[in-house]
PDB file of C-alpha atoms in Angstrom:
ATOM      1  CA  UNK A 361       0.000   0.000   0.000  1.00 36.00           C
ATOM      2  CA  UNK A 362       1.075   3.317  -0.818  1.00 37.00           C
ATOM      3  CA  UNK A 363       2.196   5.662   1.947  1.00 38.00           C
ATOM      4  CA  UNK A 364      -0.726   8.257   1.176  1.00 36.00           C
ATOM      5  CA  UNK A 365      -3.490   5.037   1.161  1.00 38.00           C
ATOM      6  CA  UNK A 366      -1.800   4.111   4.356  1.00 38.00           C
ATOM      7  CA  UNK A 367      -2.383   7.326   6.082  1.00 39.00           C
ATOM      8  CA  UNK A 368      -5.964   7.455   4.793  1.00 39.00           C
ATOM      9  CA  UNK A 369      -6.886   4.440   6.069  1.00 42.00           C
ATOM     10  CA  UNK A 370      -5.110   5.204   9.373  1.00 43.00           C
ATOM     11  CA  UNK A 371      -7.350   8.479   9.397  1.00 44.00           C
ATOM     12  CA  UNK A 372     -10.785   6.767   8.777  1.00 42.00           C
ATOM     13  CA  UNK A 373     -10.005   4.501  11.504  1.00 43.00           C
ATOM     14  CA  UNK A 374      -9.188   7.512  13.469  1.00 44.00           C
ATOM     15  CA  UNK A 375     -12.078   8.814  12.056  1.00 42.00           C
ATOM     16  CA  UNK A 376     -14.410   5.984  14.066  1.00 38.00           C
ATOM     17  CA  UNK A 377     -12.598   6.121  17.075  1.00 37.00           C
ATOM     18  CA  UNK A 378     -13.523   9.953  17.159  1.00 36.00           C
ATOM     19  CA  UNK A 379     -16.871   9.141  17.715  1.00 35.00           C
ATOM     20  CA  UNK A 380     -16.316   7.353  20.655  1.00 35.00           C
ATOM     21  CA  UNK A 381     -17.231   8.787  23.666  1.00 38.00           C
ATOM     22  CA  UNK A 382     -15.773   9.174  26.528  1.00 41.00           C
ATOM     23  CA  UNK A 383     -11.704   8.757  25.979  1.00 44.00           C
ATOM     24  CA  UNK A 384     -11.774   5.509  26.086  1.00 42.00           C
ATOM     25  CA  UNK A 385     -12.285   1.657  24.155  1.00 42.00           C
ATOM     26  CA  UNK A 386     -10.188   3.511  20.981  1.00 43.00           C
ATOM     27  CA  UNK A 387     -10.315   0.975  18.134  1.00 51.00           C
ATOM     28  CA  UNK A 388      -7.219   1.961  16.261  1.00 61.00           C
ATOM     29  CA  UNK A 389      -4.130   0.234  16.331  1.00 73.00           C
ATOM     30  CA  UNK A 390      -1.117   1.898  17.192  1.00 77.00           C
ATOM     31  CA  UNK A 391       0.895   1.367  13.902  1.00 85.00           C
ATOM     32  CA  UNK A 392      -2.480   3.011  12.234  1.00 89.00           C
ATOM     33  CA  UNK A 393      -2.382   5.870  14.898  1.00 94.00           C
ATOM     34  CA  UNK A 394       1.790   6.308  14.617  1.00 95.00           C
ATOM     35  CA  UNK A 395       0.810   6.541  10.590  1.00 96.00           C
ATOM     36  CA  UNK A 396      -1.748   9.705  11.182  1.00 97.00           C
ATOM     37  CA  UNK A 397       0.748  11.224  13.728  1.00 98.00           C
ATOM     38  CA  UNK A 398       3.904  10.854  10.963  1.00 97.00           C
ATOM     39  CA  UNK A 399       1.591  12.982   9.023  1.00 97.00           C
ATOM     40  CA  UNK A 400       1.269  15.821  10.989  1.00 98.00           C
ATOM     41  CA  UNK A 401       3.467  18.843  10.332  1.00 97.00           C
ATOM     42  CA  UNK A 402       6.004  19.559  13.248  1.00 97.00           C
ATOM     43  CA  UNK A 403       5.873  23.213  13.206  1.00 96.00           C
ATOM     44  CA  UNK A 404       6.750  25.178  16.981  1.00 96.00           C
ATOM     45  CA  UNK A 405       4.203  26.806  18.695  1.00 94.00           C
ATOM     46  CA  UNK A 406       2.391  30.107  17.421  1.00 93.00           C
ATOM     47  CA  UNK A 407       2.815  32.094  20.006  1.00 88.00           C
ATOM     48  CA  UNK A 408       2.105  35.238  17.966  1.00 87.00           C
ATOM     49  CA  UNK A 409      -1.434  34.642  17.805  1.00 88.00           C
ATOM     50  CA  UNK A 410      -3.294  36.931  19.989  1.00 89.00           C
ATOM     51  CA  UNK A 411      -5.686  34.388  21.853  1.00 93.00           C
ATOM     52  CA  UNK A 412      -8.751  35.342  23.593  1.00 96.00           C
ATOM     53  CA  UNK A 413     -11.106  32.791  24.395  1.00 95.00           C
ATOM     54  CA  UNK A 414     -13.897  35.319  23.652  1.00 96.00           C
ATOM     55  CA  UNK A 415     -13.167  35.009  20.027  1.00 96.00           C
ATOM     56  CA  UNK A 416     -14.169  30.823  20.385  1.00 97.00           C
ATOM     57  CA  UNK A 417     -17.842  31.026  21.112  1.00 97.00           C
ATOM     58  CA  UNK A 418     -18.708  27.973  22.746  1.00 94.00           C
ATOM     59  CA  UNK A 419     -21.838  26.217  24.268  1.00 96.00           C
ATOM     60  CA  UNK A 420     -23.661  27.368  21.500  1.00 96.00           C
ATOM     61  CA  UNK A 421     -27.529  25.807  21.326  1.00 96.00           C
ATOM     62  CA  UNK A 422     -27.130  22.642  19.049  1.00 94.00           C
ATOM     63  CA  UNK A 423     -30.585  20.754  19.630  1.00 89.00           C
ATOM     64  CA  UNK A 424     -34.284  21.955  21.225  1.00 92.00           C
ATOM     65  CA  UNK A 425     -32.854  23.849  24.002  1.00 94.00           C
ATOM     66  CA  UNK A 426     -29.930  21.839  24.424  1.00 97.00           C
ATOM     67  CA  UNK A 427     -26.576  24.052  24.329  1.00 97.00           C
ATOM     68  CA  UNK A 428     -23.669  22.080  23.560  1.00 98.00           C
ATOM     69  CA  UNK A 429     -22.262  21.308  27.173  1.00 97.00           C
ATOM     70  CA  UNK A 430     -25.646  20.538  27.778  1.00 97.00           C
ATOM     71  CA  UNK A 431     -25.646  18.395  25.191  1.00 97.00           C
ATOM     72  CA  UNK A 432     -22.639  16.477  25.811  1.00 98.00           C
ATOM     73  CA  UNK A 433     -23.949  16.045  29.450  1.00 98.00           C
ATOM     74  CA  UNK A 434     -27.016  13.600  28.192  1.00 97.00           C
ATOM     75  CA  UNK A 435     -24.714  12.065  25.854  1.00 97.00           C
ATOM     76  CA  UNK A 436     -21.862  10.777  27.663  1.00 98.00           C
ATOM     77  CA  UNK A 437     -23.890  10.068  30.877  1.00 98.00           C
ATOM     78  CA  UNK A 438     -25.905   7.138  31.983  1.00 97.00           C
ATOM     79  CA  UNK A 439     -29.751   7.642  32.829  1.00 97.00           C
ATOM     80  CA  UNK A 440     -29.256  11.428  32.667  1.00 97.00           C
ATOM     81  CA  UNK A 441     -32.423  13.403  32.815  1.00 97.00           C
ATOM     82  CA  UNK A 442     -33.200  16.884  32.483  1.00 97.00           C
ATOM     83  CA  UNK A 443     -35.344  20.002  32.945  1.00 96.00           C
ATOM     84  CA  UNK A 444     -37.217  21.929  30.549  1.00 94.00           C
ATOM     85  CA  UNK A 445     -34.274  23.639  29.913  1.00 95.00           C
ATOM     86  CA  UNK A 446     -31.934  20.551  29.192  1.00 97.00           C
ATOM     87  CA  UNK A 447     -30.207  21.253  32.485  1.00 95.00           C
ATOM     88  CA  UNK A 448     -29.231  17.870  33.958  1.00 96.00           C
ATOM     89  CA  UNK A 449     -30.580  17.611  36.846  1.00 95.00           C
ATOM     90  CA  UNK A 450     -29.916  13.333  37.740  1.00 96.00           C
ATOM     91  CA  UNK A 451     -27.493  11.098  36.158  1.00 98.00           C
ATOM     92  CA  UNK A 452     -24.223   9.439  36.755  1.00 98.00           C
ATOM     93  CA  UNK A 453     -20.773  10.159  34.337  1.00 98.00           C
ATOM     94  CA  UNK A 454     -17.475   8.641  34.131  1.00 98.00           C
ATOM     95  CA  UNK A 455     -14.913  11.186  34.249  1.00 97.00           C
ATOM     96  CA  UNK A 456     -12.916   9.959  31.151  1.00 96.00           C
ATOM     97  CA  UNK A 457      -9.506  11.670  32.340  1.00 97.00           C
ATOM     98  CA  UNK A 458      -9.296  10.341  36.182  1.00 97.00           C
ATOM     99  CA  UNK A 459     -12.200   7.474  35.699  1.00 97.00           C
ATOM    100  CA  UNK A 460     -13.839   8.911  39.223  1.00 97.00           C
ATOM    101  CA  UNK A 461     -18.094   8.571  39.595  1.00 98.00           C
ATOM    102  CA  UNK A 462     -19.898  11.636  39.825  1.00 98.00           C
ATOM    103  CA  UNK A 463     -24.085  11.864  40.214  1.00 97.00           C
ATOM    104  CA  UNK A 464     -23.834  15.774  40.245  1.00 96.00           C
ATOM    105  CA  UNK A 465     -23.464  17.597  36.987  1.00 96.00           C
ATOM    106  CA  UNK A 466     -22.569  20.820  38.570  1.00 94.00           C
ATOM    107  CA  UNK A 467     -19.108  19.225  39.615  1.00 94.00           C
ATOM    108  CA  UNK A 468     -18.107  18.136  35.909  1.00 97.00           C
ATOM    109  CA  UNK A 469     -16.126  20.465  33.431  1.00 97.00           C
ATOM    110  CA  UNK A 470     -16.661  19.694  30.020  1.00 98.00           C
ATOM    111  CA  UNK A 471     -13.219  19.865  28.202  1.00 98.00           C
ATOM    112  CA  UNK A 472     -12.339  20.926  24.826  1.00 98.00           C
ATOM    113  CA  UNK A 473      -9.516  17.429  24.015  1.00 98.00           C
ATOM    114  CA  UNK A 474      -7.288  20.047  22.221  1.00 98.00           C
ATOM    115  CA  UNK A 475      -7.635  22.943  24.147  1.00 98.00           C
ATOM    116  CA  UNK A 476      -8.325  26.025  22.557  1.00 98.00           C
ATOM    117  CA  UNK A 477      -5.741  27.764  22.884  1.00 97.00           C
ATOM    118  CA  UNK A 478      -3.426  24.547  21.401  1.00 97.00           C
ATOM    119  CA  UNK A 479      -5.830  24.895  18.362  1.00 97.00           C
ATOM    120  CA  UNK A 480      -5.099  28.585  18.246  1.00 96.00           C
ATOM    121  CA  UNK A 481      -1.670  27.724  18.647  1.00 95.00           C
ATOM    122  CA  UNK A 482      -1.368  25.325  16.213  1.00 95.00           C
ATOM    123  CA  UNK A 483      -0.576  26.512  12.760  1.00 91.00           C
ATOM    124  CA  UNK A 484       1.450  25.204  10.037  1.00 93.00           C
ATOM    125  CA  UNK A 485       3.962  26.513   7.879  1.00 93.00           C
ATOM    126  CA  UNK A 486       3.071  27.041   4.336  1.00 93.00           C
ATOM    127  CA  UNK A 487       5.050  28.663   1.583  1.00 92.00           C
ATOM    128  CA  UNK A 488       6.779  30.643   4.338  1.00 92.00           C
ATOM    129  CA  UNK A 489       3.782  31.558   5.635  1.00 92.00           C
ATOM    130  CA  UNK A 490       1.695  30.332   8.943  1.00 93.00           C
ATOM    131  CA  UNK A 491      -1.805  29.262   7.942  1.00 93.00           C
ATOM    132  CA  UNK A 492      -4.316  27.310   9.839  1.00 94.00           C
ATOM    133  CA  UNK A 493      -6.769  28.750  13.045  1.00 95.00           C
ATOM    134  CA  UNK A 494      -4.500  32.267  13.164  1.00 93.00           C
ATOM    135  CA  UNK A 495      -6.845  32.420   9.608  1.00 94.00           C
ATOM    136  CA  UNK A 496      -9.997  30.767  10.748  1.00 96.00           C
ATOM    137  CA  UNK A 497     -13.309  33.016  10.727  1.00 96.00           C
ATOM    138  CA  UNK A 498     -15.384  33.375  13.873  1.00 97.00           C
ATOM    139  CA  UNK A 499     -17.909  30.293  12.120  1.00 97.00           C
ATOM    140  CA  UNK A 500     -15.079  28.212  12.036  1.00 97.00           C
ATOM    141  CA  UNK A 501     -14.067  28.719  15.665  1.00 97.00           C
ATOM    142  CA  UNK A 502     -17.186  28.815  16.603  1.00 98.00           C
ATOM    143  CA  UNK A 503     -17.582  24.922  14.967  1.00 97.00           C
ATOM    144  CA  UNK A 504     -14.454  23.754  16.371  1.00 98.00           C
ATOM    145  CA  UNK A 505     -15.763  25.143  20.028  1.00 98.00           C
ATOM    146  CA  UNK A 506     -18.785  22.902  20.224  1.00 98.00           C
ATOM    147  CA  UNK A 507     -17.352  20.122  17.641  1.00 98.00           C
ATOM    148  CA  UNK A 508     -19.560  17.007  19.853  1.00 97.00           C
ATOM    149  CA  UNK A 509     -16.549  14.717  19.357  1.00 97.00           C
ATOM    150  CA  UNK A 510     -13.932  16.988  21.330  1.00 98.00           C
ATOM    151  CA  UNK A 511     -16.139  17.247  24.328  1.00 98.00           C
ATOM    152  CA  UNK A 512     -14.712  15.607  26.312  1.00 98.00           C
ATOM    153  CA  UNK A 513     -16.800  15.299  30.290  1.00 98.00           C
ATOM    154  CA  UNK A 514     -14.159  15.193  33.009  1.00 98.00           C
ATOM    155  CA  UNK A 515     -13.827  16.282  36.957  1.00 97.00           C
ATOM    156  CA  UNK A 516     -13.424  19.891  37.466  1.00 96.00           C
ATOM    157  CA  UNK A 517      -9.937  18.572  38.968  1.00 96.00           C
ATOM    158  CA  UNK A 518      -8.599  16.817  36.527  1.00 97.00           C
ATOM    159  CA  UNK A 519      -9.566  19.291  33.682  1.00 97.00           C
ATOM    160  CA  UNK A 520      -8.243  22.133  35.714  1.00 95.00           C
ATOM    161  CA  UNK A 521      -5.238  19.970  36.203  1.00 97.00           C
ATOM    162  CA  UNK A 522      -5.089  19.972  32.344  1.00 98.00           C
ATOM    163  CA  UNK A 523      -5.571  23.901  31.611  1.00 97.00           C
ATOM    164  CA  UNK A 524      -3.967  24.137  28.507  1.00 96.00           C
ATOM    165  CA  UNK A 525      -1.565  22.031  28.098  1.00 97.00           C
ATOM    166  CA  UNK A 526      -0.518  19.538  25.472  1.00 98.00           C
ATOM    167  CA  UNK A 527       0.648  16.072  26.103  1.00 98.00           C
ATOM    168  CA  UNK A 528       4.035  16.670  26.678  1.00 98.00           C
ATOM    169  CA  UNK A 529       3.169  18.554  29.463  1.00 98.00           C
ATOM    170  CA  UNK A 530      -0.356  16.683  30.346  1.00 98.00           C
ATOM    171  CA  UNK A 531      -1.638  12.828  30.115  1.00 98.00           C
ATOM    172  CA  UNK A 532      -4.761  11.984  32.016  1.00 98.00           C
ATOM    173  CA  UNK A 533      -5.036   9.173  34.598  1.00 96.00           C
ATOM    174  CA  UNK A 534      -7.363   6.630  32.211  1.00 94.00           C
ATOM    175  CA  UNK A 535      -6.789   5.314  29.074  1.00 96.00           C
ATOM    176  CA  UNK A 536      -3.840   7.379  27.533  1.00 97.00           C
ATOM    177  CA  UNK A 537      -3.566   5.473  24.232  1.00 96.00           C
ATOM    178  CA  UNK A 538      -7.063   6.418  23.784  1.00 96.00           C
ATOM    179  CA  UNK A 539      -6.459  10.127  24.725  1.00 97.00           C
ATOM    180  CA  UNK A 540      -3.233   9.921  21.994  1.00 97.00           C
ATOM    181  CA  UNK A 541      -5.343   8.618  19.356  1.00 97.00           C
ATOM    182  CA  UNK A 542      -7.972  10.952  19.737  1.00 97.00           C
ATOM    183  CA  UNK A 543      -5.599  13.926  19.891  1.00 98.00           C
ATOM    184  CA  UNK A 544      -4.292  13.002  16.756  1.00 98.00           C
ATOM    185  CA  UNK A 545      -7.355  12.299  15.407  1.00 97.00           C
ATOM    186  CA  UNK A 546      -8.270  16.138  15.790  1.00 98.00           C
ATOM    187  CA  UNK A 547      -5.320  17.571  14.932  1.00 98.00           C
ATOM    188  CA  UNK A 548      -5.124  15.393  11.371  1.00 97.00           C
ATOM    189  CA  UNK A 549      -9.121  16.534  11.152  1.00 97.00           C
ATOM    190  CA  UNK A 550      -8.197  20.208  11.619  1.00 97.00           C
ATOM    191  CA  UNK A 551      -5.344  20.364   9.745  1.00 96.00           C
ATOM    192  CA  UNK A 552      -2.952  21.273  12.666  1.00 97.00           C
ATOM    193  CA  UNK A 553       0.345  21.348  13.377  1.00 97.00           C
ATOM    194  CA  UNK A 554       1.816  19.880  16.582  1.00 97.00           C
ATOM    195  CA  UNK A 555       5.339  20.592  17.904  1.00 97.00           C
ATOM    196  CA  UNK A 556       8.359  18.326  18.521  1.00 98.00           C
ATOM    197  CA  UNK A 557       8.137  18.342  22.659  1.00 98.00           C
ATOM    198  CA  UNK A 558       4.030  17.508  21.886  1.00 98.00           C
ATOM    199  CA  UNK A 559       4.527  14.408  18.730  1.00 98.00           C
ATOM    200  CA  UNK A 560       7.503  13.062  21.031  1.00 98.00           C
ATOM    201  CA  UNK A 561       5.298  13.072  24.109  1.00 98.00           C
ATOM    202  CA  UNK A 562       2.693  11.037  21.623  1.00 98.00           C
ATOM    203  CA  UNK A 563       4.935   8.706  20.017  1.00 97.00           C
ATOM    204  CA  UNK A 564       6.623   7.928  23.257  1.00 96.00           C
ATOM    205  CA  UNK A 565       2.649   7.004  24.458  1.00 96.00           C
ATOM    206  CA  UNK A 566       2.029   5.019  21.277  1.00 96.00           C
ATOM    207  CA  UNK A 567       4.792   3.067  21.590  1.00 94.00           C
ATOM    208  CA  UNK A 568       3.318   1.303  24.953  1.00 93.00           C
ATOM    209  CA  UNK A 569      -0.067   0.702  23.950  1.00 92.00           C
ATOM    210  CA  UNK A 570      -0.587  -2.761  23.040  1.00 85.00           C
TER     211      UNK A 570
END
């Protein structure tokens, strides 16, 4: 198989995994994932984009009443149910990053997987020139802010744990050959960049998943 076949089907299995929710049970195999990550420019940090968090509207309303936090509340919880205004108001989650039980929804973060200011940070090098989110209009923030498959519910302590960092800096608890696919996943989806601290960090996870 050619090398650009190869990396295709690596991303549609990537592609699948995506949609599994929370970080965990990933269904791609590591030489498939190592395949999507050898894709990925290495390109250092932006850090000349101006971020504000302002400019990535988030929990925007995605179904009924239903903003998306809301939304990913009922999804990735079990017997969740709800007022009139899709607040949860009973239910039990998994928090995917530290695996800890919680039955109140008020003590869950919902995490972006690549936080957004890694997105905004993450721009290739074109012709020269950086492309990538430092061009992306408001819409396309705004889609990448409440983009269902990097919601990610977690403990308000282990997502505050995470701020912003990337995973050479940041692995959760649970499953982190599952959180390395998925971050990989997005970036390939987004057409980022990631930089050599952050693909050594993920190659180094890679290489101990079975």
């Amino acid at each position: 198989m050619k090398p650009a076949a190869t990396t295709a089907a690596a991303l549609a299995t990537l592609a699948l995994t995506a949609g599994c929710l929370p970080v965990t049970d990933t269904a791609a195999a590591p030489a498939e994932v190592a395949a999507a990550l050898a894709a990925l420019p290495i390109t250092p940090e932006d850090t000349g984009f101006h971020y504000d968090r302002d400019d990535w509207p988030h929990w925007k309303t995605v179904h009924g009443t239903c903003n998306a936090r809301e939304q990913a509340l009922l999804d990735q919880g079990q017997g969740v149910r709800a007022d009139d205004q899709c607040r949860p108001i009973t239910g039990t989650w998994v928090s995917a990053y530290d695996g800890v039980t919680v039955t109140d929804a008020s003590k869950l973060d919902i995490d972006h997987l690549v936080p957004l200011a890694q997105v905004a940070r993450s721009g290739p090098i074109e012709n020269g020139h950086r492309v990538g989110p430092r061009t992306w209009s408001r819409a396309e923030r705004e889609r990448y802010a409440n983009d269902p498959d990097v919601l990610v519910v977690a403990t308000a302590r282990a997502n505050r744990s995470k701020g912003d960092q990337d995973p050479a800096h940041w692995l959760p608890e649970q499953d982190r050959c599952g959180y390395a696919a998925r971050w990989i996943e997005t970036k390939t989806r987004y057409r980022l960049s990631i930089d050599q601290p952050e693909h050594d960090a993920l190659a180094a996870v890679l290489a101990r998943c079975p």
